[in-house]
Amino acid sequence: MSIPLDIPKVAIVPPAFSDIAKTANDLLNKDFYHTTASKIDVKSKAPNGVSFNVKGQSAHEGATSGSIEAKYADPPSGLSLTQTWTTANVLQTKVELDNKIAYGLKAEAITDFVPKSQAFGAKVNLYFKQPNFNARAFFDVLKGPIANVDAVLGHEGFLVGAEAGYDAQKAAITKYAAAIGYTQPEYSAAITATNNLSVFAASYYHKVNSQVEAGAKATWDSKSSNNVGLEVASKYRLDPASFAKAKINDRGIAALAYNVKLRPGVTTGLGVSLDTQNLNEAAHKVGVSFEFEG
């Protein structure tokens, strides 16, 4: 006769504060390609370990934007260096040191430089992860300085988190927010209160099966309106290489998206949004996306 053994549950690191409602937010916002007229993302890696990422997008209104990024990582030392140059002529340098100062601590220093105006920015960010605990601190060294700190506690799927901003020059709290959630592999739910506890959102996500996902989000801004905004979305995996998504909000704006992996390293996406209450007006948007990785 076998004797059942109680296997202790392994404590996991909870998500960051901004990711408490990530599964629902990704379902509602990610992979909908109508937001830009066209978008391209090219990723490659050189034999010496340097990764390159070239991005470009054409907005429905406004100028085309893009960036080129090069990143070198040295895993044994935990050090990585990223250089980015954007079409707005901004040069960004990011240095990261992961899990070397202390266990679970990642530190990064970021500088921005605009050659034309000689403007310079500097930021220091800290990420600290432990079982049942996830904290972050973002410091804008030259403005204020301003500090934004958030933390999340987790236990057996339950999450509670808070965020606060502080301006040292004004000696004042600039913002604060709070959130609670519950997450499991098949479903999750979250309630957030942002913008100094004036904007409230409730969201849920459900992985119905291996092919179907569904989710919804309700938002209420207590300072601007008594109306509650609502969005619902679903995702259907057509086959291992493609999926389709659809969503609609309370204003009658519907969006459809289709993503297909044409071959290893080549993915394309098509998207359209329709104003279902004004089908005769030119308010509809169409977008396309290409991703290349090698």
JSON list of C-alpha atoms in Angstrom, two decimals, residues 61 88 260:
[
{"chain": "A", "resi": 61, "resn": "GLU", "atom": "CA", "xyz": [-1.47, 60.17, -39.12]},
{"chain": "A", "resi": 88, "resn": "ALA", "atom": "CA", "xyz": [13.94, 61.24, -33.69]},
{"chain": "A", "resi": 260, "resn": "VAL", "atom": "CA", "xyz": [0.29, 33.68, -39.33]}
]
